[in-house]
CSV table of C-alpha atoms in Angstrom, one decimal:
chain,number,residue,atom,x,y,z
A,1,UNK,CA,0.0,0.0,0.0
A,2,UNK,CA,1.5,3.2,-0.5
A,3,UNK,CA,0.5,6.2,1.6
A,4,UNK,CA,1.6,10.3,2.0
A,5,UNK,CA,0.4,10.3,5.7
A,6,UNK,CA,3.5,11.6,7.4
A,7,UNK,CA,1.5,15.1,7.7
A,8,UNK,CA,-1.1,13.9,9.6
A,9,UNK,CA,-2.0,15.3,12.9
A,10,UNK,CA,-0.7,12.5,15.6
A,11,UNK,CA,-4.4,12.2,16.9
A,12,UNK,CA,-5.7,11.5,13.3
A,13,UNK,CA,-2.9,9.2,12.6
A,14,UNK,CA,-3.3,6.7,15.8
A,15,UNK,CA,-7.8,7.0,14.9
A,16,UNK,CA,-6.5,5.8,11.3
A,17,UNK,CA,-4.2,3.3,13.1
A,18,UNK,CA,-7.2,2.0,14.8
A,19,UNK,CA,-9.4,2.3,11.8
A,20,UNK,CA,-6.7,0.0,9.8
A,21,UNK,CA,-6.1,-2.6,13.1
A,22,UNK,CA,-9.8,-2.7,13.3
A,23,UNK,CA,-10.4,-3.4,9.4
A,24,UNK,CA,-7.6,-6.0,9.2
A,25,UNK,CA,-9.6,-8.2,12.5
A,26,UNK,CA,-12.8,-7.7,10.6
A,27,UNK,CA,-14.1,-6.7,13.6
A,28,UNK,CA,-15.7,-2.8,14.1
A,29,UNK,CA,-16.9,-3.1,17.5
A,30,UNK,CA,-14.6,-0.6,19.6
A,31,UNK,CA,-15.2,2.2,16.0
A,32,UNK,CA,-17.6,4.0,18.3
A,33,UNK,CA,-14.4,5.1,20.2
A,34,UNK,CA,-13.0,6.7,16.9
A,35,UNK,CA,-16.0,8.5,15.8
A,36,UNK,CA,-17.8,11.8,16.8
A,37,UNK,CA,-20.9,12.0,18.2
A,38,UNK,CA,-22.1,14.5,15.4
A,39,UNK,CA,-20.4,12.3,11.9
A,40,UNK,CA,-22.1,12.0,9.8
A,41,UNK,CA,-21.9,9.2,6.5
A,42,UNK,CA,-22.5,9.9,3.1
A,43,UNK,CA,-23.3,6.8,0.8
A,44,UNK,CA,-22.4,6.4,-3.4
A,45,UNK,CA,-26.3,4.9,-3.3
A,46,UNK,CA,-28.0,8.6,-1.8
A,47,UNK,CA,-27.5,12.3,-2.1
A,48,UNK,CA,-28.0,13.1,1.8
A,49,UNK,CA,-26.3,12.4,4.5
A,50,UNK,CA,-27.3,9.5,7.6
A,51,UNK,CA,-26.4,11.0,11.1
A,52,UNK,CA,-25.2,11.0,13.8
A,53,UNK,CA,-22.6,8.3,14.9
A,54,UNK,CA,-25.1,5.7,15.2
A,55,UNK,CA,-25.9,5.9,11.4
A,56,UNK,CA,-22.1,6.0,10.8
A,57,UNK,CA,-22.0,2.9,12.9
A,58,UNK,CA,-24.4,1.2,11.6
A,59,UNK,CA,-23.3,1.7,8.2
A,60,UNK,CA,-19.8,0.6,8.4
A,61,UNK,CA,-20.5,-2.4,11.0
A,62,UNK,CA,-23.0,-3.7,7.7
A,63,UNK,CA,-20.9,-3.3,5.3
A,64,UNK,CA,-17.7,-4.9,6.7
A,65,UNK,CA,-19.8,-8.1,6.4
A,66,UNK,CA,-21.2,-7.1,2.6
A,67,UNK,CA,-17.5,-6.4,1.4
A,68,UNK,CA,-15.4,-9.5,0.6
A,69,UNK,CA,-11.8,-9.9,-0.8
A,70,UNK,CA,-11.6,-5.7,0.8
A,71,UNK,CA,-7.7,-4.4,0.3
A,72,UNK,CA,-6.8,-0.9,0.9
A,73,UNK,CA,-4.2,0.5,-1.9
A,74,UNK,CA,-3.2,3.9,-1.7
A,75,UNK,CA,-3.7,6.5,1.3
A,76,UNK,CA,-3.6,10.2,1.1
A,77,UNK,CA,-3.4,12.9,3.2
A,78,UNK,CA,-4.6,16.4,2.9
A,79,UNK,CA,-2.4,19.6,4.3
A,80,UNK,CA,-3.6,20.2,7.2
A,81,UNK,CA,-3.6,16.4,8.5
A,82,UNK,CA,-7.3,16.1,9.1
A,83,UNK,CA,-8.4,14.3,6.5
A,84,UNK,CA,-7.6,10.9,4.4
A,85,UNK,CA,-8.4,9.4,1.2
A,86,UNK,CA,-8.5,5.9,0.8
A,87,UNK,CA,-8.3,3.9,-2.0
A,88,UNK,CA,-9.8,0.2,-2.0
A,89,UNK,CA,-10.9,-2.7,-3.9
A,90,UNK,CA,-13.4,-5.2,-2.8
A,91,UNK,CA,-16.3,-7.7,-4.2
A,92,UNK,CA,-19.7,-8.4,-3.6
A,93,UNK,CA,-21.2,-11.7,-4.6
A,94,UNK,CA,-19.6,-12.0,-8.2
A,95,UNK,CA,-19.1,-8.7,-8.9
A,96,UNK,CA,-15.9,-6.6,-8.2
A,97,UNK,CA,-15.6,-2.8,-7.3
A,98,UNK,CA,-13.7,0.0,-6.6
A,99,UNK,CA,-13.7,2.8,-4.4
A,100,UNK,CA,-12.5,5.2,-2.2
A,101,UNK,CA,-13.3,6.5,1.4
A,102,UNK,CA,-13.0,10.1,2.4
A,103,UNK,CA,-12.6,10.1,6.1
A,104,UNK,CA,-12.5,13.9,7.7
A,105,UNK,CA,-11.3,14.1,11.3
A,106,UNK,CA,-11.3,16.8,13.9
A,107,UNK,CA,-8.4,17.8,16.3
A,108,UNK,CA,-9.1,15.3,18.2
A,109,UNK,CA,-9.0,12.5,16.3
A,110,UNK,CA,-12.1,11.4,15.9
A,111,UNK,CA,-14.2,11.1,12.4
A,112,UNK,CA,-16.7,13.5,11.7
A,113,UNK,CA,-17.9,12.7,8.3
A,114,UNK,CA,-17.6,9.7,6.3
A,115,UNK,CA,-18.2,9.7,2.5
A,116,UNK,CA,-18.1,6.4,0.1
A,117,UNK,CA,-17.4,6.6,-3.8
A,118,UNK,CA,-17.8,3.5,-5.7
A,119,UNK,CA,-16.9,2.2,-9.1
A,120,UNK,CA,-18.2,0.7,-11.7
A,121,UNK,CA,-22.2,0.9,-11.5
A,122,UNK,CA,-22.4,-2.9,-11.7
A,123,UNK,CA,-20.4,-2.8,-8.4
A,124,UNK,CA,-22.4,-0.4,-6.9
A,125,UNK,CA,-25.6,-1.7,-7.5
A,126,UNK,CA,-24.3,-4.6,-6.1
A,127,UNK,CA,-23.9,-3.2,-2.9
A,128,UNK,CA,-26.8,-1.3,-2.7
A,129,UNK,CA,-28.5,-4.0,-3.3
A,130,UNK,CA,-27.0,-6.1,-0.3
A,131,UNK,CA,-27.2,-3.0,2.1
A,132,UNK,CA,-30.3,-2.4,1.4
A,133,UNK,CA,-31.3,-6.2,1.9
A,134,UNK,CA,-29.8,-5.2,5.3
A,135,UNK,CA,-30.4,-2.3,6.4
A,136,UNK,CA,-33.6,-1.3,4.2
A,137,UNK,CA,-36.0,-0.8,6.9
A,138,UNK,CA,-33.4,1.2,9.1
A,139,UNK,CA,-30.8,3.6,7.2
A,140,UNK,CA,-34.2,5.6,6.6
A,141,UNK,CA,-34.6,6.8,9.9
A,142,UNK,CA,-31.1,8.5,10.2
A,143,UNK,CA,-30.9,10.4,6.8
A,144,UNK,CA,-30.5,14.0,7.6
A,145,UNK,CA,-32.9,16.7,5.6
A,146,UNK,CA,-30.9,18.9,2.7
């Protein structure tokens, strides 16, 4: 994987640690510790945003059972250390996607928003299709008004 993160602030870097450690176990359930109370998520499959935390939460605990073969690439870092772009690859059922996560953090560490991109459409209707199979009746509740 090749990264540019040697500017980020030291709080971001050990939330991204984390992040990364907790990714690699396949296992999300101390993220809460990582993540504002206020984030918010914003999905390649709707225009608004699902907050707060829970919805983040929520989201990102689904999907980490949705993804399969998931392998981060490339990370990059923006000026001011606060925020990260990661690059990924991963399948769903039979059909194989790229993406990337933009991950902005605040001083202290913790994510405050959380936006998805996903490539090509076959892969992302893919995964709408399984999050939705999973989380249909619920994401609804937690999508903030534009």
């Amino acid at each position: 994987m090749t990264s540019n993160l040697t500017r980020l602030k030291p709080a971001v870097a050990t939330s991204l640690a984390a992040w990364h450690d907790m990714i690699a176990r396949r296992d999300l359930s101390q993220l809460a510790t990582i993540v504002h109370p206020d984030a918010s998520f914003r999905s390649p499959m709707a225009y608004n945003a699902y907050a707060p935390a829970e919805a983040v939460l929520l989201v990102l605990g689904t999907v980490i059972d949705v993804f399969e073969d998931f392998v981060y690439h490339r990370e990059l870092a923006s000026d001011d250390g606060l925020n990260v772009v990661l690059e990924f690859s991963a399948r769903v059922g039979d059909k194989k996607l790229k993406g990337i996560d933009l991950v902005r953090f605040d001083e202290d560490g913790k994510i405050v928003e959380f936006e998805v991109m996903v490539r090509p459409l076959s892969g992302l209707q893919a995964l709408g299709q399984a999050m939705g199979e999973r989380l249909g009746a619920k994401l609804p509740a937690f999508k903030a008004q534009a």
